[in-house]
Tab-separated table of C-alpha atoms and ligand atoms in Angstrom:
chain	number	residue	atom	x	y	z
A	1	MET	CA	61.929	-21.464	-133.330
A	2	ALA	CA	60.454	-19.215	-135.782
A	3	SER	CA	57.181	-20.579	-137.183
A	4	ALA	CA	56.629	-20.724	-141.043
A	5	LYS	CA	54.766	-17.722	-142.328
A	6	HIS	CA	53.178	-19.453	-145.001
A	7	GLU	CA	52.665	-23.055	-146.359
A	8	TRP	CA	51.111	-23.360	-149.690
A	9	SER	CA	48.997	-26.338	-150.931
A	10	GLY	CA	46.273	-27.033	-153.343
A	11	TRP	CA	42.704	-26.790	-152.464
A	12	ARG	CA	42.169	-30.554	-152.430
A	13	THR	CA	44.809	-30.945	-149.708
A	14	ALA	CA	43.434	-27.937	-147.841
A	15	ALA	CA	39.569	-29.026	-147.937
A	16	GLU	CA	40.550	-32.496	-147.013
A	17	ARG	CA	42.074	-31.252	-143.668
A	18	ALA	CA	39.274	-28.484	-143.165
A	19	LEU	CA	36.313	-30.722	-143.684
A	20	TYR	CA	37.631	-34.294	-142.308
A	21	GLY	CA	40.655	-33.753	-140.296
A	22	ALA	CA	40.645	-33.367	-136.561
A	23	GLY	CA	37.969	-30.791	-135.620
A	24	GLY	CA	37.142	-30.571	-139.277
A	25	PHE	CA	33.988	-29.029	-140.509
A	26	PHE	CA	31.967	-32.151	-141.071
A	27	ARG	CA	32.844	-33.618	-137.598
A	28	ARG	CA	31.342	-30.670	-135.811
A	29	PRO	CA	28.558	-31.819	-133.449
A	30	GLU	CA	25.685	-29.692	-135.250
A	31	GLY	CA	26.178	-31.886	-138.574
A	32	PRO	CA	25.831	-30.477	-142.160
A	33	ALA	CA	22.113	-29.673	-141.353
A	34	GLY	CA	23.250	-26.776	-138.857
A	35	HIS	CA	24.793	-25.144	-141.818
A	36	PHE	CA	22.810	-25.842	-144.924
A	37	ARG	CA	19.607	-27.507	-146.227
A	38	THR	CA	19.489	-30.356	-148.605
A	39	SER	CA	16.533	-32.031	-150.472
A	40	VAL	CA	16.653	-34.417	-147.384
A	41	HIS	CA	15.960	-31.739	-144.930
A	42	ALA	CA	13.607	-29.937	-147.339
A	43	SER	CA	10.669	-32.307	-146.982
A	44	PRO	CA	10.036	-35.948	-145.977
A	45	LEU	CA	8.618	-36.346	-149.662
A	46	PHE	CA	12.237	-36.862	-150.669
A	47	ALA	CA	12.566	-39.944	-148.532
A	48	ARG	CA	9.284	-41.167	-149.960
A	49	GLY	CA	10.704	-40.742	-153.427
A	50	VAL	CA	13.915	-42.590	-152.366
A	51	ALA	CA	11.522	-45.133	-150.694
A	52	GLU	CA	9.530	-45.685	-154.144
A	53	LEU	CA	13.058	-46.118	-156.016
A	54	LEU	CA	14.186	-48.715	-153.541
A	55	CYS	CA	10.696	-50.594	-153.994
A	56	ARG	CA	11.359	-50.509	-157.975
A	57	VAL	CA	15.052	-51.802	-157.443
A	58	ASP	CA	13.672	-54.426	-154.956
A	59	GLU	CA	11.108	-55.611	-157.510
A	60	ALA	CA	13.841	-55.596	-160.440
A	61	LEU	CA	16.053	-57.782	-158.250
A	62	GLY	CA	13.121	-60.165	-157.668
A	63	HIS	CA	12.675	-59.608	-154.039
A	64	PRO	CA	15.825	-60.893	-152.546
A	65	ALA	CA	16.193	-61.994	-148.743
A	66	GLU	CA	18.146	-58.830	-147.910
A	67	VAL	CA	18.012	-55.564	-149.792
A	68	ALA	CA	20.620	-52.926	-148.920
A	69	LEU	CA	20.009	-49.202	-148.786
A	70	VAL	CA	23.227	-47.560	-148.608
A	71	ASP	CA	23.368	-43.821	-147.965
A	72	LEU	CA	26.597	-42.626	-148.939
A	73	GLY	CA	27.659	-39.348	-147.232
A	74	ALA	CA	24.874	-39.937	-144.732
A	75	GLY	CA	25.119	-36.634	-142.699
A	76	ARG	CA	23.453	-37.586	-139.487
A	77	GLY	CA	21.383	-40.442	-140.913
A	78	GLU	CA	18.545	-38.310	-141.548
A	79	LEU	CA	17.503	-39.946	-144.979
A	80	LEU	CA	17.706	-43.667	-143.517
A	81	THR	CA	15.762	-42.473	-140.401
A	82	ARG	CA	13.005	-41.027	-142.629
A	83	VAL	CA	12.859	-44.297	-144.985
A	84	LEU	CA	12.822	-46.640	-141.987
A	85	ALA	CA	9.776	-44.564	-140.751
A	86	LEU	CA	8.030	-45.651	-143.873
A	87	ALA	CA	9.285	-49.142	-143.833
A	88	PRO	CA	6.332	-50.932	-142.219
A	89	GLY	CA	4.211	-49.843	-145.273
A	90	LEU	CA	6.567	-51.065	-147.892
A	91	PRO	CA	5.227	-53.887	-150.341
A	92	HIS	CA	6.500	-57.479	-150.348
A	93	GLY	CA	7.564	-57.346	-146.663
A	94	LEU	CA	10.609	-55.067	-147.941
A	95	GLY	CA	10.616	-53.464	-144.507
A	96	ARG	CA	11.689	-56.719	-142.893
A	97	ARG	CA	14.311	-57.420	-145.756
A	98	LEU	CA	15.735	-53.907	-145.584
A	99	ARG	CA	19.533	-53.423	-144.329
A	100	PRO	CA	20.091	-49.743	-144.073
A	101	TYR	CA	23.870	-48.438	-144.046
A	102	ALA	CA	24.899	-44.957	-143.149
A	103	VAL	CA	28.453	-44.489	-144.773
A	104	GLU	CA	29.991	-41.371	-143.081
A	105	ARG	CA	33.217	-39.867	-142.112
A	106	ALA	CA	31.733	-38.419	-139.143
A	107	GLU	CA	31.000	-40.406	-135.829
A	108	ARG	CA	27.674	-42.160	-135.434
A	109	PRO	CA	25.122	-39.814	-133.856
A	110	ALA	CA	23.644	-40.630	-130.516
A	111	GLY	CA	20.394	-41.997	-130.356
A	112	LEU	CA	20.386	-43.147	-133.917
A	113	ASP	CA	18.107	-46.087	-134.822
A	114	GLY	CA	20.040	-49.349	-133.942
A	115	ARG	CA	19.030	-50.977	-137.177
A	116	ILE	CA	21.118	-48.469	-138.940
A	117	ALA	CA	24.679	-49.765	-139.598
A	118	TRP	CA	27.277	-46.980	-139.423
A	119	ARG	CA	30.390	-47.342	-141.402
A	120	ASP	CA	33.212	-45.477	-142.910
A	121	ALA	CA	33.254	-47.129	-146.286
A	122	SER	CA	30.602	-48.680	-148.425
A	123	PRO	CA	29.870	-52.245	-147.743
A	124	GLU	CA	31.117	-54.715	-150.453
A	125	GLY	CA	28.767	-56.949	-152.409
A	126	CYS	CA	25.492	-55.747	-151.408
A	127	ALA	CA	22.269	-56.074	-153.788
A	128	GLY	CA	20.064	-52.905	-153.458
A	129	LEU	CA	20.205	-49.197	-153.845
A	130	LEU	CA	23.184	-46.980	-153.326
A	131	PHE	CA	22.062	-43.232	-152.760
A	132	ALA	CA	24.405	-40.395	-152.576
A	133	ASN	CA	22.754	-37.038	-152.021
A	134	GLU	CA	25.168	-34.014	-152.073
A	135	TRP	CA	28.115	-36.185	-151.435
A	136	LEU	CA	30.379	-35.767	-154.437
A	137	ASP	CA	30.448	-31.995	-154.286
A	138	ASN	CA	32.100	-32.610	-150.941
A	139	VAL	CA	34.946	-34.774	-152.361
A	140	PRO	CA	37.779	-32.269	-152.419
A	141	VAL	CA	39.414	-31.332	-155.704
A	142	ASP	CA	42.189	-29.072	-156.865
A	143	VAL	CA	41.396	-25.757	-158.635
A	144	ALA	CA	43.204	-24.395	-161.777
A	145	GLU	CA	43.470	-20.823	-162.948
A	146	THR	CA	44.914	-19.429	-166.169
A	147	ASP	CA	47.717	-17.019	-165.663
A	148	ALA	CA	48.552	-13.712	-167.712
A	149	ASP	CA	49.730	-16.091	-170.591
A	150	GLY	CA	46.570	-18.203	-170.597
A	151	VAL	CA	48.629	-21.220	-169.007
A	152	PRO	CA	46.628	-23.206	-166.334
A	153	ARG	CA	48.197	-23.169	-162.963
A	154	ARG	CA	47.450	-24.916	-159.717
A	155	VAL	CA	45.607	-22.531	-157.217
A	156	GLU	CA	47.441	-22.712	-153.824
A	157	VAL	CA	45.833	-21.618	-150.576
A	158	ASP	CA	47.700	-20.683	-147.367
A	159	LEU	CA	47.626	-23.484	-144.721
A	160	VAL	CA	49.269	-21.241	-142.015
A	161	SER	CA	47.087	-18.063	-142.108
A	162	LEU	CA	43.947	-20.011	-143.073
A	163	ASP	CA	42.267	-16.944	-144.324
A	164	GLY	CA	41.572	-18.200	-147.966
A	165	ALA	CA	44.645	-16.358	-149.186
A	166	GLU	CA	45.666	-17.798	-152.574
A	167	ARG	CA	48.469	-17.768	-155.127
A	168	LEU	CA	49.294	-19.504	-158.476
A	169	GLY	CA	51.456	-22.327	-158.161
A	170	ASP	CA	53.161	-24.440	-160.856
A	171	PRO	CA	51.426	-25.231	-164.259
A	172	VAL	CA	48.955	-28.052	-163.995
A	173	ASP	CA	50.385	-31.281	-165.554
A	174	GLY	CA	50.061	-34.998	-165.609
A	175	GLU	CA	46.813	-36.495	-164.758
A	176	ASP	CA	45.348	-33.093	-163.956
A	177	ALA	CA	46.465	-31.685	-167.063
A	178	ALA	CA	44.776	-34.405	-169.104
A	179	TRP	CA	41.571	-34.268	-167.201
A	180	LEU	CA	41.328	-30.607	-167.767
A	181	ALA	CA	41.957	-31.231	-171.634
A	182	ARG	CA	39.243	-33.702	-171.895
A	183	TRP	CA	36.481	-32.079	-169.513
A	184	TRP	CA	37.261	-28.581	-168.964
A	185	PRO	CA	39.650	-26.992	-171.417
A	186	LEU	CA	41.552	-23.972	-170.167
A	187	ALA	CA	44.783	-23.938	-172.084
A	188	GLY	CA	45.166	-20.621	-174.068
A	189	ALA	CA	42.041	-19.041	-172.484
A	190	GLU	CA	42.036	-15.621	-171.100
A	191	PRO	CA	43.566	-14.921	-167.751
A	192	GLY	CA	41.804	-15.477	-164.540
A	193	LEU	CA	39.554	-18.334	-165.859
A	194	ARG	CA	39.213	-21.125	-163.353
A	195	ALA	CA	38.319	-24.949	-163.277
A	196	GLU	CA	37.782	-27.647	-160.623
A	197	ILE	CA	39.817	-30.723	-161.416
A	198	GLY	CA	37.216	-33.540	-161.157
A	199	HIS	CA	38.988	-36.728	-161.284
A	200	PRO	CA	39.026	-37.671	-157.475
A	201	ARG	CA	35.282	-37.462	-157.727
A	202	GLU	CA	35.303	-39.790	-160.688
A	203	ALA	CA	37.546	-42.332	-158.799
A	204	ALA	CA	35.241	-42.019	-155.649
A	205	TRP	CA	31.960	-42.609	-157.698
A	206	ALA	CA	33.647	-45.614	-159.398
A	207	ARG	CA	34.542	-47.148	-156.140
A	208	ALA	CA	31.059	-46.666	-154.860
A	209	VAL	CA	29.351	-48.230	-158.085
A	210	GLY	CA	31.675	-51.134	-157.865
A	211	SER	CA	30.876	-51.879	-154.286
A	212	LEU	CA	27.418	-52.895	-155.394
A	213	ARG	CA	26.859	-56.554	-156.633
A	214	ALA	CA	23.496	-55.678	-158.037
A	215	GLY	CA	21.093	-52.745	-158.029
A	216	LEU	CA	21.013	-49.202	-158.623
A	217	ALA	CA	23.759	-46.465	-157.594
A	218	VAL	CA	22.586	-42.828	-157.644
A	219	ALA	CA	24.603	-39.807	-157.236
A	220	VAL	CA	22.445	-36.460	-156.623
A	221	ASP	CA	24.167	-33.156	-156.917
A	222	TYR	CA	24.544	-29.636	-158.334
A	223	ALA	CA	26.309	-30.270	-161.598
A	224	HIS	CA	27.471	-28.845	-164.714
A	225	GLU	CA	28.317	-30.366	-168.166
A	226	ARG	CA	31.014	-29.717	-170.492
A	227	ALA	CA	29.274	-27.461	-172.957
A	228	ALA	CA	28.414	-25.108	-170.151
A	229	ARG	CA	31.165	-25.053	-167.433
A	230	PRO	CA	31.178	-22.063	-165.106
A	231	PRO	CA	33.953	-19.851	-166.424
A	232	PHE	CA	35.300	-18.807	-162.943
A	233	GLY	CA	34.647	-22.300	-161.214
A	234	THR	CA	32.299	-22.812	-158.350
A	235	LEU	CA	34.331	-23.187	-155.197
A	236	THR	CA	32.409	-21.650	-152.402
A	237	GLY	CA	31.646	-21.966	-148.646
A	238	PHE	CA	28.657	-22.187	-146.486
A	239	ARG	CA	28.325	-21.427	-142.832
A	240	GLU	CA	25.177	-21.254	-140.762
A	241	GLY	CA	22.651	-21.001	-143.927
A	242	ARG	CA	24.846	-18.388	-145.671
A	243	GLU	CA	27.099	-18.495	-148.665
A	244	VAL	CA	30.819	-17.374	-147.565
A	245	ARG	CA	34.075	-16.987	-148.929
A	246	PRO	CA	35.814	-20.382	-148.898
A	247	VAL	CA	38.102	-20.466	-146.195
A	248	PRO	CA	39.863	-23.696	-145.165
A	249	ASP	CA	39.930	-23.407	-141.581
A	250	GLY	CA	37.125	-26.003	-140.666
A	251	SER	CA	34.601	-23.131	-140.015
A	252	CYS	CA	32.688	-23.658	-143.259
A	253	ASP	CA	31.542	-26.157	-145.916
A	254	LEU	CA	33.864	-26.070	-148.919
A	255	THR	CA	32.026	-27.140	-152.020
A	256	ALA	CA	32.148	-27.065	-155.632
A	257	HIS	CA	29.659	-28.184	-158.405
A	258	VAL	CA	30.142	-31.466	-159.780
A	259	ALA	CA	31.235	-32.437	-163.371
A	260	MET	CA	28.626	-35.046	-163.549
A	261	ASP	CA	29.021	-35.983	-167.160
A	262	ALA	CA	32.715	-36.817	-166.173
A	263	CYS	CA	31.589	-38.903	-163.408
A	264	ALA	CA	29.135	-40.746	-165.716
A	265	ALA	CA	31.813	-41.718	-168.202
A	266	ALA	CA	34.078	-42.869	-165.456
A	267	THR	CA	32.124	-46.145	-165.033
A	268	ALA	CA	31.155	-49.068	-167.542
A	269	PRO	CA	28.556	-47.778	-170.013
A	270	GLY	CA	25.057	-47.640	-168.904
A	271	ALA	CA	25.014	-44.534	-166.608
A	272	ARG	CA	22.260	-41.863	-167.257
A	273	LEU	CA	21.893	-38.286	-166.193
A	274	MET	CA	18.405	-36.622	-165.448
A	275	THR	CA	17.282	-33.616	-163.467
A	276	GLN	CA	15.851	-34.128	-160.052
A	277	ARG	CA	12.606	-32.615	-161.561
A	278	GLU	CA	12.435	-35.639	-163.953
A	279	ALA	CA	13.374	-38.129	-161.386
A	280	LEU	CA	11.130	-37.148	-158.620
A	281	ARG	CA	8.250	-36.789	-161.304
A	282	ALA	CA	8.839	-40.325	-162.576
A	283	LEU	CA	8.830	-41.510	-158.885
A	284	GLY	CA	5.453	-40.019	-158.500
A	285	LEU	CA	5.902	-36.734	-156.853
A	286	ASP	CA	2.963	-34.595	-157.618
A	287	ALA	CA	3.248	-30.603	-157.030
A	288	ARG	CA	-0.361	-29.886	-158.251
A	289	ARG	CA	-2.699	-28.298	-155.566
A	290	PRO	CA	-5.454	-30.217	-154.235
A	291	PRO	CA	-8.968	-29.456	-155.816
A	292	LEU	CA	-10.507	-26.439	-154.091
A	293	ALA	CA	-13.766	-28.540	-153.374
A	294	LEU	CA	-11.674	-30.677	-150.911
A	295	ALA	CA	-11.331	-27.575	-148.736
A	296	ALA	CA	-15.257	-27.606	-148.333
A	297	THR	CA	-15.553	-31.220	-147.555
A	298	ASP	CA	-12.325	-31.974	-145.627
A	299	PRO	CA	-10.474	-28.894	-144.651
A	300	SER	CA	-7.867	-30.587	-142.733
A	301	ALA	CA	-7.096	-33.034	-145.508
A	302	TYR	CA	-7.073	-29.929	-147.903
A	303	VAL	CA	-4.567	-28.137	-145.874
A	304	ARG	CA	-2.220	-31.269	-145.612
A	305	ALA	CA	-2.429	-31.620	-149.464
A	306	LEU	CA	-1.710	-28.022	-149.989
A	307	SER	CA	1.299	-28.261	-147.632
A	308	ALA	CA	2.514	-31.435	-149.403
A	309	ALA	CA	2.318	-29.732	-152.958
A	310	GLY	CA	4.343	-26.815	-151.455
A	311	GLU	CA	7.046	-29.175	-150.400
A	312	ALA	CA	6.968	-31.100	-153.676
A	313	ALA	CA	7.088	-27.978	-155.687
A	314	GLU	CA	10.363	-26.918	-153.899
A	315	LEU	CA	12.061	-30.424	-154.576
A	316	ILE	CA	11.153	-30.070	-158.324
A	317	ASP	CA	11.580	-26.404	-158.769
A	318	PRO	CA	13.438	-25.917	-161.956
A	319	ALA	CA	15.343	-22.926	-160.608
A	320	GLY	CA	16.147	-24.585	-157.252
A	321	LEU	CA	16.432	-28.251	-156.221
A	322	GLY	CA	14.552	-29.449	-159.238
A	323	ALA	CA	17.683	-28.430	-161.204
A	324	PHE	CA	19.978	-30.799	-159.406
A	325	THR	CA	21.352	-33.666	-161.587
A	326	TRP	CA	20.776	-37.282	-160.762
A	327	LEU	CA	23.363	-39.749	-162.028
A	328	LEU	CA	22.007	-43.354	-162.217
A	329	HIS	CA	24.126	-46.392	-162.599
A	330	PRO	CA	22.417	-49.559	-162.870
A	331	VAL	CA	24.541	-52.834	-161.877
A	332	ASN	CA	23.213	-56.216	-162.728
A	333	LEU	CA	19.646	-54.725	-162.955
A	334	PRO	CA	17.382	-56.448	-165.487
A	335	GLN	CA	15.259	-53.389	-166.060
A	336	ASP	CA	15.122	-49.625	-166.175
A	337	VAL	CA	13.457	-48.673	-162.850
A	338	LEU	CA	13.166	-44.954	-163.572
A	339	ARG	CA	11.750	-44.205	-166.848
A	340	PRO	CA	11.232	-40.259	-167.244
B	401	SAM	C1	26.660	-32.292	-147.757
B	401	SAM	S1	26.453	-33.342	-146.680
B	401	SAM	C2	25.160	-34.343	-147.272
B	401	SAM	C3	24.434	-35.213	-146.037
B	401	SAM	C4	23.345	-35.718	-146.637
B	401	SAM	N1	23.547	-36.646	-147.525
B	401	SAM	C5	22.205	-34.948	-147.041
B	401	SAM	O1	21.797	-34.959	-148.093
B	401	SAM	O2	21.602	-34.214	-146.203
B	401	SAM	C6	27.934	-34.413	-147.259
B	401	SAM	C7	28.259	-35.513	-146.290
B	401	SAM	O3	29.197	-36.515	-146.880
B	401	SAM	C8	30.092	-36.839	-145.959
B	401	SAM	N2	31.216	-37.500	-146.797
B	401	SAM	C9	32.080	-36.801	-147.491
B	401	SAM	N3	32.879	-37.606	-148.128
B	401	SAM	C10	32.671	-39.001	-147.503
B	401	SAM	C11	33.231	-40.179	-147.661
B	401	SAM	N4	34.289	-40.379	-148.615
B	401	SAM	N5	32.722	-41.264	-147.109
B	401	SAM	C12	31.603	-40.968	-146.329
B	401	SAM	N6	31.152	-39.571	-146.042
B	401	SAM	C13	31.628	-38.612	-146.858
B	401	SAM	C14	30.481	-35.625	-145.157
B	401	SAM	O4	30.882	-36.082	-143.826
B	401	SAM	C15	29.063	-35.193	-144.902
B	401	SAM	O5	28.309	-35.494	-143.866
């Protein structure tokens, strides 16, 4: 029987299979950290900032008997492992009241701390902090490109060759066209402009926020807003620390920046956007170098403080991780826990 030479589909279907299907990229044993570095891996200071935020949420909730920390898109549980290491020192006995949940499509890694519940969906009805670092950029989306007449068409990719070959499919219509018109207008634009159609991320985010009974939901990602969308889109691949051509064969991450303003508008009013630099500074992260005098009185403390300042500087670098966007959505939370 002759096999099909091509099978064309949109990027949303292709990325869903390549990332999460059997043998998909995020199911590989090395995990995301084998291919790229997020803020979680960059420094334990990131987990310290998340722990501080958790304490503030706990305070605002009045120190309930159980406080959930839901890590959505948890990788191999690195963030929760680091927060648990800080748990004994958290105020008001929060360490004992903490319920850590890793929400992940990959399998539970061997040797993970037994206190961490590993689930494939967010727990419903918890009170606490839901934190999603670099999750939304991996929620697959379709891509549109304007043809020679300026008509936005769905970009299709070959599921047989799996080499990233693309063609333009039908004109974008329905919900996709409505989303583009509102958030990333392409119609009538010059040929070859591209956009990633973000509504699946809004739906995913709204579900995540809706899973909380009370507390704060936070999504952190590289993002753009309507006034400055990238004209050719951002879909790309990552493999072993390098940016590569996006190929839907399960060998690389497939990621696209997040239209975070659209996600913010997808839930009830009250969402707020800020940069990671603003957020971590508001949580007490300090990138100032220690006083030189410390080097003379306590050289090892000086070296430790210098190294921490360097790590903090990387996390809040306005040209790097500090430019990431934090989307905050309080749910039945009586006070603002993160004033800039
Ligand atoms: C870029 S990694 C980030 C890992 C970790 N949060 C970090 O910052 O290092 C994205 C992770 O989200 C997971 N993921 C994507 N969609 C998911 C979903 N709907 N439910 C649970 N996990 C998901 C992927 O399997 C992957 O491990």
